[in-house]
Amino acid sequence: MNPLLSVHEVSKQFGGLTAVRRVSFAVEEGEMVGIIGPNGAGKTTLFHLITGFLKPSEGDIRFRGRSIAGWKPYRISRLGITRTFQIVKPFAHLNVLQNVTVAALERSATLREATRVAEEVLEVVGLAGYRDHAAVDLPIGLKKKLELAKALATRPALLFLDEVMGGLTPGEVRDMIEVLKQVRERGVTLCMIEHVLKPIFELCPRTLVLQQGELIADGPTEEVMRRAEVVEAYLGEAISDA
Ligand SMILES: Nc1ncnc2c1ncn2[C@@H]1O[C@H](COP(=O)(O)OP(=O)(O)OP(=O)(O)O)[C@@H](O)[C@H]1O
Ligand SMILES: [Mg+2]
């Protein structure tokens, strides 16, 4: 059996800078994988490469055995691979329901079906009570949920979350962890970049560590976090906000 996703020796160069260097890993259906590493380690770039927002300089990316390296984002999204963005960017003047409906339209046959999917997803993330609010007016915690809702509305099999906990209060982090447990229950495979380590410990049995573009660790979360090179990579970094 092919893994759901396999990344093989993928690199990305920006001029003289190698942002991602020969990274290889595979993700099986149903996994929840944490991705950590210091600022500038190449985490977001890796997500861009897998979801088609950037083309790899080298290497191959396979989804269910089929090479998708260099495909356009809309084609990759149609296969069931979706991501959230580190910087949230809803359609400011649409309301919450409309924002999620637009996302749902990508994989729905009719507006009616898209609206139904959007309503269901708003329930899952706990935004149903805000459906008529303008996206621009939401506080950051709810904007992050909206970003997650938009991603879920495309009904992904594989979802990449780029710092969905960033900027949240401890209470909002706890809340988001519960939402993500529900997302997992719905059979979505998740890969999540976080600087906040608590959600990684709670949600992800496995963690990958990137440092200066290289994958320096890949294994059980508890074990990976104890490794000297991981602790070193994080010295002076975000380990204190765990
Ligand atoms: N489009 C680009 N053009 C040139 N350099 C880039 C581009 N995107 C990213 N980089 C560089 O690639 C490196 C990796 O950046 P990336 O955003 O992937 O890091 P990150 O691990 O997501 O960091 P953070 O934790 O701060 O979000 C950085 O040195 C960054 O400046
Ligand atoms: Mg990033």
Coordinates of N, CA and C and ligand atoms in Angstrom, one line a residue:
M1 N 0.8 -1.2 0.0 CA 0.0 0.0 0.0 C 0.9 1.3 0.0
N2 N 0.5 2.2 -0.8 CA 1.2 3.5 -0.8 C 0.7 4.3 0.4
P3 N 1.7 5.1 1.0 CA 1.2 6.0 2.1 C 0.3 7.1 1.5
L4 N -0.4 7.8 2.3 CA -1.3 8.8 1.8 C -0.4 9.9 1.1
L5 N 0.7 10.3 1.8 CA 1.6 11.3 1.3 C 3.0 10.8 1.4
S6 N 3.8 11.0 0.3 CA 5.2 10.8 0.5 C 6.0 11.9 -0.1
V7 N 6.9 12.4 0.6 CA 7.8 13.5 0.2 C 9.2 12.9 0.1
H8 N 9.7 13.0 -1.1 CA 11.0 12.3 -1.4 C 12.1 13.3 -1.8
E9 N 13.1 13.5 -0.9 CA 14.3 14.3 -1.2 C 13.9 15.7 -1.8
V10 N 12.9 16.3 -1.2 CA 12.5 17.6 -1.7 C 13.4 18.8 -1.3
S11 N 13.7 19.6 -2.2 CA 14.5 20.8 -1.9 C 13.8 22.0 -2.5
K12 N 14.1 23.2 -1.9 CA 13.6 24.5 -2.5 C 14.7 25.5 -2.3
Q13 N 15.1 26.1 -3.4 CA 16.1 27.2 -3.3 C 15.4 28.5 -3.7
F14 N 15.8 29.5 -3.0 CA 15.4 30.9 -3.3 C 16.7 31.6 -3.6
G15 N 17.1 31.7 -4.9 CA 18.4 32.3 -5.2 C 19.5 31.5 -4.5
G16 N 20.3 32.1 -3.7 CA 21.4 31.3 -3.0 C 20.9 30.6 -1.8
L17 N 19.7 30.8 -1.3 CA 19.3 30.3 0.0 C 18.5 29.0 -0.2
T18 N 18.9 27.9 0.5 CA 18.2 26.7 0.4 C 17.3 26.6 1.6
A19 N 16.0 26.9 1.3 CA 15.0 27.0 2.4 C 14.6 25.6 2.9
V20 N 14.5 24.6 2.0 CA 14.2 23.2 2.3 C 15.3 22.4 1.6
R21 N 15.9 21.5 2.4 CA 17.0 20.7 1.8 C 16.8 19.2 1.9
R22 N 16.5 18.6 0.8 CA 16.4 17.1 0.7 C 15.6 16.5 1.8
V23 N 14.4 17.0 2.0 CA 13.5 16.5 3.0 C 12.7 15.3 2.5
S24 N 12.7 14.2 3.3 CA 11.9 13.0 3.0 C 11.1 12.6 4.2
F25 N 9.8 12.3 4.0 CA 9.0 11.6 5.0 C 7.7 11.2 4.4
A26 N 7.0 10.3 5.1 CA 5.7 9.8 4.6 C 4.7 10.0 5.7
V27 N 3.4 10.2 5.3 CA 2.3 10.3 6.2 C 1.3 9.2 5.9
E28 N 0.9 8.5 6.8 CA -0.2 7.4 6.6 C -1.5 8.0 6.9
E29 N -2.5 7.5 6.3 CA -3.9 7.9 6.5 C -4.2 7.8 8.0
G30 N -4.9 8.9 8.5 CA -5.3 9.0 9.9 C -4.3 9.5 10.9
E31 N -3.1 9.8 10.4 CA -2.1 10.3 11.3 C -2.3 11.7 11.7
M32 N -1.7 12.1 12.8 CA -1.6 13.5 13.2 C -0.2 13.8 13.5
V33 N 0.4 14.6 12.6 CA 1.9 14.8 12.6 C 2.2 16.3 13.0
G34 N 3.0 16.5 14.0 CA 3.4 17.8 14.4 C 4.7 18.2 13.6
I35 N 4.8 19.5 13.3 CA 6.0 19.9 12.6 C 6.5 21.2 13.3
I36 N 7.7 21.1 13.9 CA 8.2 22.2 14.7 C 9.6 22.6 14.1
G37 N 10.1 23.7 14.6 CA 11.4 24.2 14.2 C 11.5 25.7 14.4
P38 N 12.7 26.2 14.6 CA 12.8 27.6 14.8 C 12.3 28.5 13.6
N39 N 12.2 29.8 13.8 CA 11.8 30.7 12.8 C 12.7 30.6 11.6
G40 N 12.2 30.5 10.4 CA 13.0 30.5 9.2 C 13.5 29.1 8.9
A41 N 13.0 28.0 9.6 CA 13.5 26.7 9.4 C 13.0 26.1 8.1
G42 N 12.0 26.6 7.5 CA 11.5 26.1 6.2 C 10.1 25.4 6.3
K43 N 9.5 25.5 7.5 CA 8.2 24.8 7.7 C 7.1 25.3 6.7
T44 N 6.9 26.6 6.7 CA 5.9 27.1 5.8 C 6.2 26.8 4.3
T45 N 7.5 26.9 4.0 CA 7.9 26.6 2.6 C 7.6 25.2 2.3
L46 N 7.8 24.3 3.2 CA 7.5 22.9 3.0 C 6.0 22.7 2.6
F47 N 5.1 23.4 3.4 CA 3.7 23.3 3.2 C 3.4 23.9 1.8
H48 N 4.0 25.0 1.4 CA 3.8 25.6 0.1 C 4.2 24.6 -1.0
L49 N 5.2 23.9 -0.8 CA 5.7 22.9 -1.8 C 4.7 21.8 -2.0
I50 N 4.1 21.3 -0.9 CA 3.2 20.2 -0.9 C 1.9 20.6 -1.5
T51 N 1.5 21.8 -1.2 CA 0.1 22.3 -1.6 C 0.2 23.0 -2.9
G52 N 1.3 23.1 -3.5 CA 1.4 23.7 -4.9 C 1.6 25.2 -5.0
F53 N 1.8 25.9 -3.9 CA 2.0 27.3 -3.9 C 3.4 27.6 -4.3
L54 N 4.3 26.7 -4.2 CA 5.7 26.8 -4.7 C 6.0 25.5 -5.4
K55 N 6.9 25.6 -6.4 CA 7.4 24.3 -7.1 C 8.7 23.9 -6.4
P56 N 8.8 22.6 -6.2 CA 10.1 22.1 -5.7 C 11.2 22.4 -6.7
S57 N 12.4 22.7 -6.2 CA 13.6 22.8 -7.1 C 14.0 21.4 -7.4
E58 N 13.9 20.4 -6.5 CA 14.3 19.0 -6.7 C 13.3 18.2 -5.9
G59 N 13.3 16.9 -6.2 CA 12.6 15.9 -5.4 C 11.1 15.6 -5.9
D60 N 10.5 14.7 -5.3 CA 9.1 14.3 -5.7 C 8.2 14.3 -4.5
I61 N 6.9 14.6 -4.8 CA 5.9 14.5 -3.8 C 4.7 13.7 -4.4
R62 N 4.3 12.6 -3.6 CA 3.3 11.7 -4.1 C 2.1 11.7 -3.1
F63 N 0.9 11.7 -3.7 CA -0.3 11.6 -2.9 C -1.0 10.3 -3.4
R64 N -1.2 9.4 -2.5 CA -1.7 8.0 -2.9 C -0.9 7.5 -4.0
G65 N 0.4 7.7 -4.0 CA 1.2 7.0 -5.0 C 1.4 7.8 -6.3
R66 N 0.6 8.9 -6.5 CA 0.7 9.7 -7.7 C 1.5 11.0 -7.5
S67 N 2.4 11.2 -8.4 CA 3.2 12.4 -8.3 C 2.4 13.7 -8.5
I68 N 2.5 14.6 -7.6 CA 1.8 15.9 -7.7 C 2.8 17.0 -7.6
A69 N 4.1 16.8 -7.6 CA 5.1 17.8 -7.5 C 4.9 18.8 -8.7
G70 N 4.8 20.1 -8.3 CA 4.7 21.1 -9.4 C 3.3 21.4 -9.9
W71 N 2.3 20.6 -9.4 CA 0.9 20.9 -9.8 C 0.5 22.2 -9.2
K72 N -0.5 22.8 -9.9 CA -1.1 24.0 -9.4 C -2.0 23.8 -8.2
P73 N -2.1 24.8 -7.3 CA -2.9 24.6 -6.0 C -4.3 24.0 -6.2
Y74 N -5.0 24.6 -7.2 CA -6.4 24.1 -7.4 C -6.5 22.7 -7.7
R75 N -5.5 22.2 -8.5 CA -5.6 20.7 -8.8 C -5.3 19.9 -7.6
I76 N -4.3 20.3 -6.8 CA -4.0 19.6 -5.6 C -5.1 19.6 -4.6
S77 N -5.8 20.8 -4.5 CA -6.9 20.9 -3.6 C -8.0 20.0 -4.0
R78 N -8.2 19.8 -5.3 CA -9.3 18.9 -5.8 C -9.1 17.4 -5.4
L79 N -7.8 17.1 -5.2 CA -7.5 15.7 -4.8 C -7.8 15.5 -3.3
G80 N -8.0 16.6 -2.6 CA -8.3 16.5 -1.1 C -7.2 16.9 -0.2
I81 N -6.3 17.8 -0.7 CA -5.2 18.3 0.1 C -5.5 19.8 0.3
T82 N -5.6 20.2 1.5 CA -5.9 21.6 1.8 C -5.0 22.1 2.9
R83 N -4.8 23.5 2.9 CA -4.0 24.0 4.0 C -4.6 25.3 4.5
T84 N -4.2 25.7 5.7 CA -4.5 27.0 6.2 C -3.3 27.9 6.0
F85 N -3.5 29.2 6.1 CA -2.3 30.1 6.0 C -1.9 30.7 7.3
Q86 N -0.6 30.9 7.5 CA -0.1 31.4 8.7 C -0.7 32.8 9.0
I87 N -0.8 33.6 7.9 CA -1.4 34.9 8.0 C -2.8 34.7 7.5
V88 N -3.8 35.0 8.4 CA -5.2 34.7 8.0 C -5.7 35.8 7.1
K89 N -6.4 35.4 6.0 CA -6.9 36.5 5.1 C -8.3 36.1 4.6
P90 N -9.3 36.3 5.4 CA -10.6 36.1 5.0 C -11.1 37.2 4.0
F91 N -12.1 37.0 3.2 CA -12.7 38.0 2.5 C -13.4 39.0 3.5
A92 N -12.7 40.1 3.7 CA -13.1 41.0 4.8 C -14.5 41.4 4.9
H93 N -15.1 41.6 3.7 CA -16.5 42.2 3.7 C -17.6 41.2 3.5
L94 N -17.2 39.9 3.4 CA -18.2 38.9 3.4 C -18.4 38.5 4.9
N95 N -19.6 37.9 5.2 CA -19.8 37.5 6.5 C -19.2 36.1 6.7
V96 N -19.2 35.5 7.9 CA -18.6 34.3 8.2 C -19.1 33.1 7.3
L97 N -20.5 33.1 7.3 CA -21.1 32.0 6.5 C -20.7 32.1 5.0
Q98 N -20.7 33.3 4.5 CA -20.3 33.5 3.1 C -18.9 33.1 2.8
N99 N -18.0 33.5 3.7 CA -16.6 33.1 3.6 C -16.4 31.6 3.4
V100 N -17.1 30.9 4.3 CA -16.9 29.4 4.3 C -17.7 28.8 3.1
T101 N -18.8 29.4 2.7 CA -19.5 28.9 1.5 C -18.6 29.1 0.3
V102 N -17.9 30.2 0.1 CA -17.0 30.4 -1.0 C -16.0 29.2 -1.1
A103 N -15.4 28.9 0.1 CA -14.5 27.8 0.1 C -15.1 26.5 -0.3
A104 N -16.4 26.3 0.2 CA -17.1 25.0 0.0 C -17.4 24.8 -1.5
L105 N -17.6 26.0 -2.2 CA -18.0 25.9 -3.6 C -17.0 25.2 -4.5
E106 N -15.8 25.3 -4.0 CA -14.7 24.6 -4.8 C -15.0 23.1 -5.0
R107 N -15.6 22.5 -4.0 CA -15.9 21.1 -4.2 C -17.4 20.7 -4.0
S108 N -18.3 21.7 -4.3 CA -19.7 21.4 -4.2 C -20.3 21.7 -5.6
A109 N -21.4 20.9 -5.9 CA -22.0 21.1 -7.2 C -22.9 22.3 -7.3
T110 N -23.5 22.7 -6.2 CA -24.5 23.8 -6.2 C -24.2 24.7 -5.0
L111 N -24.8 25.9 -5.1 CA -24.6 26.9 -4.0 C -25.3 26.3 -2.7
R112 N -26.5 25.6 -3.0 CA -27.2 25.1 -1.9 C -26.4 24.0 -1.1
E113 N -25.7 23.2 -1.9 CA -24.9 22.2 -1.2 C -23.7 22.8 -0.5
A114 N -23.1 23.9 -1.1 CA -22.0 24.6 -0.5 C -22.4 25.2 0.8
T115 N -23.6 25.8 0.8 CA -24.1 26.4 2.0 C -24.4 25.4 3.1
R116 N -24.9 24.3 2.7 CA -25.1 23.2 3.7 C -23.8 22.7 4.3
V117 N -22.8 22.5 3.5 CA -21.4 22.1 4.0 C -20.9 23.2 4.9
A118 N -21.0 24.5 4.5 CA -20.5 25.6 5.3 C -21.2 25.6 6.7
E119 N -22.5 25.4 6.7 CA -23.2 25.4 8.0 C -22.7 24.3 8.9
E120 N -22.5 23.2 8.3 CA -22.1 22.0 9.1 C -20.7 22.3 9.7
V121 N -19.8 22.8 8.8 CA -18.4 23.1 9.3 C -18.4 24.1 10.4
L122 N -19.2 25.1 10.3 CA -19.3 26.2 11.3 C -19.7 25.6 12.7
E123 N -20.6 24.6 12.6 CA -20.9 23.9 13.9 C -19.7 23.2 14.4
V124 N -18.9 22.5 13.6 CA -17.8 21.7 14.1 C -16.8 22.6 14.7
V125 N -16.5 23.8 14.2 CA -15.5 24.7 14.8 C -16.0 25.6 15.8
G126 N -17.4 25.6 16.0 CA -17.9 26.4 17.1 C -18.2 27.9 16.6
L127 N -18.4 28.1 15.3 CA -18.6 29.4 14.9 C -20.1 29.7 14.4
A128 N -20.9 28.7 14.7 CA -22.3 28.8 14.1 C -23.0 30.1 14.6
G129 N -22.7 30.5 15.8 CA -23.3 31.7 16.4 C -22.8 33.0 15.8
Y130 N -21.8 32.9 15.0 CA -21.2 34.1 14.3 C -21.4 34.1 12.8
R131 N -22.3 33.3 12.3 CA -22.4 33.2 10.9 C -22.7 34.5 10.1
D132 N -23.4 35.4 10.8 CA -23.8 36.6 10.1 C -22.8 37.8 10.4
H133 N -21.8 37.5 11.2 CA -20.8 38.6 11.5 C -19.8 38.8 10.3
A134 N -19.5 40.0 10.1 CA -18.5 40.3 9.1 C -17.1 39.7 9.5
A135 N -16.4 39.0 8.6 CA -15.2 38.4 8.9 C -14.2 39.4 9.5
V136 N -14.2 40.6 9.0 CA -13.2 41.6 9.4 C -13.4 42.0 10.8
D137 N -14.6 41.8 11.4 CA -14.8 42.2 12.8 C -14.4 41.1 13.8
L138 N -14.1 39.9 13.4 CA -13.8 38.9 14.3 C -12.5 39.1 15.0
P139 N -12.4 38.8 16.4 CA -11.1 38.8 17.0 C -10.2 37.7 16.5
I140 N -8.9 37.8 16.7 CA -8.0 36.8 16.1 C -8.3 35.4 16.4
G141 N -8.7 35.1 17.6 CA -9.1 33.7 18.0 C -10.1 33.1 17.1
L142 N -11.1 33.9 16.7 CA -12.2 33.5 15.9 C -11.8 33.5 14.4
K143 N -10.9 34.4 14.0 CA -10.4 34.5 12.7 C -9.7 33.2 12.4
K144 N -8.9 32.7 13.4 CA -8.2 31.4 13.2 C -9.2 30.2 13.0
K145 N -10.3 30.3 13.7 CA -11.3 29.3 13.6 C -12.0 29.4 12.2
L146 N -12.2 30.6 11.7 CA -12.7 30.8 10.4 C -11.8 30.2 9.3
E147 N -10.5 30.4 9.5 CA -9.5 29.9 8.6 C -9.6 28.4 8.6
L148 N -9.7 27.8 9.7 CA -9.9 26.3 9.8 C -11.2 25.9 9.1
A149 N -12.2 26.6 9.4 CA -13.5 26.3 8.8 C -13.5 26.3 7.2
K150 N -12.8 27.3 6.7 CA -12.6 27.4 5.2 C -11.9 26.2 4.7
A151 N -10.9 25.8 5.4 CA -10.1 24.6 5.0 C -11.0 23.4 5.0
L152 N -11.7 23.2 6.1 CA -12.6 22.0 6.3 C -13.7 22.0 5.2
A153 N -14.1 23.2 4.8 CA -15.2 23.2 3.8 C -14.8 22.6 2.5
T154 N -13.6 22.5 2.2 CA -13.2 21.8 1.0 C -13.1 20.3 1.1
R155 N -13.5 19.8 2.3 CA -13.6 18.4 2.6 C -12.3 17.7 2.3
P156 N -11.2 18.1 3.0 CA -9.9 17.5 2.8 C -9.8 16.1 3.3
A157 N -8.9 15.3 2.7 CA -8.5 14.1 3.2 C -7.2 14.3 4.1
L158 N -6.5 15.3 3.6 CA -5.2 15.7 4.2 C -5.1 17.2 4.4
L159 N -5.0 17.6 5.7 CA -5.1 19.0 6.0 C -3.8 19.5 6.6
F160 N -3.2 20.6 6.1 CA -2.0 21.2 6.7 C -2.4 22.5 7.4
L161 N -2.0 22.5 8.7 CA -2.4 23.7 9.5 C -1.1 24.4 9.8
D162 N -1.0 25.7 9.4 CA 0.2 26.5 9.7 C -0.1 27.5 10.8
E163 N 0.4 27.1 12.0 CA 0.2 27.9 13.2 C -1.2 28.4 13.5
V164 N -2.1 27.4 13.5 CA -3.5 27.8 13.9 C -3.6 28.3 15.3
M165 N -2.6 27.9 16.1 CA -2.7 28.4 17.5 C -2.0 29.7 17.7
G166 N -1.3 30.2 16.7 CA -0.5 31.5 16.9 C -1.4 32.6 17.3
G167 N -1.0 33.3 18.3 CA -1.7 34.5 18.8 C -2.9 34.2 19.7
L168 N -3.2 32.9 19.9 CA -4.4 32.6 20.8 C -4.0 32.6 22.3
T169 N -5.0 32.9 23.1 CA -4.9 32.9 24.5 C -4.8 31.4 24.9
P170 N -4.3 31.1 26.2 CA -4.3 29.7 26.6 C -5.7 29.0 26.5
G171 N -6.7 29.8 26.9 CA -8.1 29.3 26.8 C -8.5 28.9 25.4
E172 N -8.2 29.8 24.4 CA -8.5 29.6 23.0 C -7.7 28.4 22.5
V173 N -6.5 28.2 23.0 CA -5.6 27.1 22.6 C -6.3 25.8 23.0
R174 N -6.8 25.8 24.2 CA -7.5 24.6 24.7 C -8.7 24.3 23.9
D175 N -9.4 25.3 23.5 CA -10.7 25.2 22.7 C -10.3 24.7 21.3
M176 N -9.3 25.2 20.7 CA -8.8 24.8 19.4 C -8.4 23.3 19.4
I177 N -7.7 22.9 20.5 CA -7.3 21.5 20.6 C -8.5 20.6 20.6
E178 N -9.6 21.0 21.3 CA -10.8 20.2 21.2 C -11.5 20.1 19.8
V179 N -11.4 21.3 19.2 CA -11.9 21.3 17.8 C -11.1 20.3 16.9
L180 N -9.8 20.4 17.0 CA -9.0 19.5 16.2 C -9.2 18.0 16.5
K181 N -9.5 17.7 17.8 CA -9.8 16.3 18.1 C -11.0 15.9 17.3
Q182 N -12.0 16.8 17.2 CA -13.2 16.5 16.4 C -12.9 16.3 14.9
V183 N -12.0 17.1 14.4 CA -11.6 17.1 13.0 C -11.0 15.7 12.8
R184 N -10.1 15.3 13.7 CA -9.5 13.9 13.6 C -10.6 12.8 13.6
E185 N -11.6 13.0 14.5 CA -12.6 12.0 14.5 C -13.3 11.8 13.2
R186 N -13.3 12.9 12.4 CA -14.0 12.9 11.1 C -13.1 12.3 10.0
G187 N -12.0 11.8 10.4 CA -11.2 11.0 9.5 C -10.2 11.8 8.7
V188 N -10.0 13.1 9.1 CA -9.0 13.9 8.3 C -7.6 13.7 8.9
T189 N -6.7 13.5 8.0 CA -5.3 13.3 8.3 C -4.7 14.7 8.5
L190 N -3.9 15.0 9.6 CA -3.5 16.3 9.9 C -2.0 16.4 10.0
C191 N -1.4 17.5 9.4 CA 0.0 17.9 9.7 C -0.1 19.3 10.2
M192 N 0.5 19.5 11.4 CA 0.4 20.9 11.9 C 1.7 21.5 12.4
I193 N 2.0 22.7 11.8 CA 3.1 23.5 12.3 C 2.7 24.2 13.5
E194 N 3.5 24.2 14.6 CA 3.2 25.0 15.7 C 4.4 25.4 16.4
H195 N 4.4 26.7 16.9 CA 5.5 27.1 17.9 C 5.0 26.8 19.3
V196 N 3.7 26.8 19.5 CA 3.2 26.4 20.8 C 3.2 24.9 20.9
L197 N 4.0 24.3 21.9 CA 4.2 22.9 21.9 C 3.1 22.1 22.6
K198 N 2.3 22.7 23.4 CA 1.2 22.0 24.1 C 0.3 21.2 23.2
P199 N -0.2 21.9 22.1 CA -1.1 21.2 21.2 C -0.4 20.0 20.5
I200 N 0.9 20.2 20.2 CA 1.6 19.1 19.6 C 1.7 17.9 20.5
F201 N 2.0 18.1 21.8 CA 2.0 17.0 22.8 C 0.7 16.4 22.9
E202 N -0.4 17.2 22.9 CA -1.7 16.6 23.1 C -2.3 15.9 21.9
L203 N -2.0 16.4 20.7 CA -2.6 15.9 19.5 C -1.8 15.0 18.6
C204 N -0.5 15.2 18.7 CA 0.3 14.5 17.6 C 1.2 13.4 18.2
P205 N 1.0 12.2 18.0 CA 1.9 11.1 18.5 C 3.3 11.2 17.8
R206 N 3.3 11.8 16.7 CA 4.6 11.9 15.9 C 5.0 13.3 15.6
T207 N 6.2 13.7 15.7 CA 6.7 15.0 15.3 C 7.9 15.0 14.4
L208 N 7.9 15.9 13.5 CA 9.0 16.2 12.6 C 9.7 17.5 13.1
V209 N 11.0 17.6 13.0 CA 11.7 18.8 13.4 C 12.5 19.3 12.2
L210 N 12.3 20.5 11.8 CA 13.1 21.1 10.8 C 14.0 22.2 11.4
Q211 N 15.2 22.2 10.8 CA 16.2 23.3 11.3 C 17.0 23.6 10.0
Q212 N 17.0 24.9 9.7 CA 17.7 25.4 8.5 C 17.4 24.6 7.3
G213 N 16.2 24.3 7.1 CA 15.8 23.6 5.9 C 15.9 22.0 5.9
E214 N 16.6 21.5 7.0 CA 16.8 20.1 7.0 C 15.9 19.4 8.1
L215 N 15.5 18.2 7.8 CA 14.7 17.4 8.7 C 15.7 16.8 9.7
I216 N 15.7 17.3 10.9 CA 16.7 16.8 11.9 C 16.1 15.7 12.8
A217 N 14.8 15.6 12.8 CA 14.2 14.5 13.7 C 12.8 14.2 13.1
D218 N 12.5 12.9 13.3 CA 11.1 12.4 12.9 C 10.9 11.1 13.7
G219 N 10.0 11.2 14.7 CA 9.7 10.1 15.5 C 8.6 10.4 16.5
P220 N 8.4 9.5 17.5 CA 7.4 9.7 18.5 C 7.7 11.0 19.3
T221 N 6.6 11.8 19.4 CA 6.8 13.2 19.9 C 7.6 13.3 21.2
E222 N 7.2 12.5 22.2 CA 7.9 12.6 23.5 C 9.4 12.3 23.4
E223 N 9.7 11.4 22.5 CA 11.1 11.0 22.3 C 11.9 12.1 21.6
V224 N 11.2 12.6 20.5 CA 11.8 13.7 19.7 C 12.1 14.9 20.5
M225 N 11.2 15.3 21.4 CA 11.3 16.5 22.2 C 12.5 16.4 23.2
R226 N 12.9 15.2 23.5 CA 13.9 15.0 24.5 C 15.3 15.0 23.9
R227 N 15.4 14.9 22.5 CA 16.7 14.8 21.9 C 17.5 16.0 22.0
A228 N 18.8 15.9 22.3 CA 19.6 17.0 22.5 C 19.6 18.0 21.3
E229 N 19.6 17.5 20.1 CA 19.7 18.4 19.0 C 18.4 19.2 18.8
V230 N 17.3 18.7 19.2 CA 16.0 19.4 19.1 C 16.0 20.5 20.2
V231 N 16.4 20.1 21.4 CA 16.5 21.1 22.5 C 17.4 22.3 22.1
E232 N 18.5 21.9 21.5 CA 19.5 22.9 21.0 C 18.9 23.8 20.0
A233 N 18.2 23.2 19.0 CA 17.6 24.0 17.9 C 16.6 25.0 18.5
Y234 N 16.1 24.7 19.6 CA 15.0 25.5 20.2 C 15.6 26.5 21.3
L235 N 16.9 26.4 21.7 CA 17.4 27.2 22.7 C 17.1 28.7 22.4
G236 N 16.6 29.4 23.3 CA 16.3 30.8 23.0 C 15.1 31.0 22.2
E237 N 14.4 29.9 21.9 CA 13.2 29.9 21.1 C 11.9 29.7 21.9
A238 N 11.0 29.1 21.2 CA 9.6 29.1 21.7 C 9.3 28.0 22.8
I239 N 10.4 27.2 23.2 CA 10.1 26.1 24.1 C 9.4 26.6 25.4
S240 N 9.7 27.8 25.8 CA 9.2 28.3 27.0 C 7.7 28.5 27.0
D241 N 7.1 28.6 25.8 CA 5.6 28.9 25.8 C 4.8 27.5 25.7
A242 N 5.5 26.4 26.0 CA 4.8 25.1 25.9 C 3.8 25.1 27.0
Ligands
LIG1 N1 9.3 33.6 -1.4 C1 10.5 33.6 -0.8 N2 11.6 34.2 -1.4 C2 12.8 34.2 -0.8 N3 13.1 33.6 0.4 C3 12.0 33.0 1.1 C4 10.7 33.0 0.5 N4 9.9 32.3 1.4 C5 10.7 32.0 2.4 N5 12.0 32.4 2.3 C6 13.1 32.2 3.2 O1 13.1 30.8 3.4 C7 13.5 30.5 4.7 C8 12.4 29.6 5.3 O2 11.2 30.3 5.5 P1 9.8 29.7 6.0 O3 8.8 30.8 6.0 O4 9.5 28.5 5.3 O5 10.2 29.4 7.5 P2 9.3 28.9 8.8 O6 9.9 27.7 9.3 O7 7.9 28.8 8.3 O8 9.4 30.1 9.8 P3 8.4 30.8 10.8 O9 8.4 29.9 12.1 O10 9.0 32.1 11.2 O11 7.0 30.9 10.2 C9 13.6 31.8 5.4 O12 15.0 32.1 5.5 C10 12.8 32.8 4.6 O13 13.3 34.1 4.7
MG2 MG 6.1 29.7 8.9

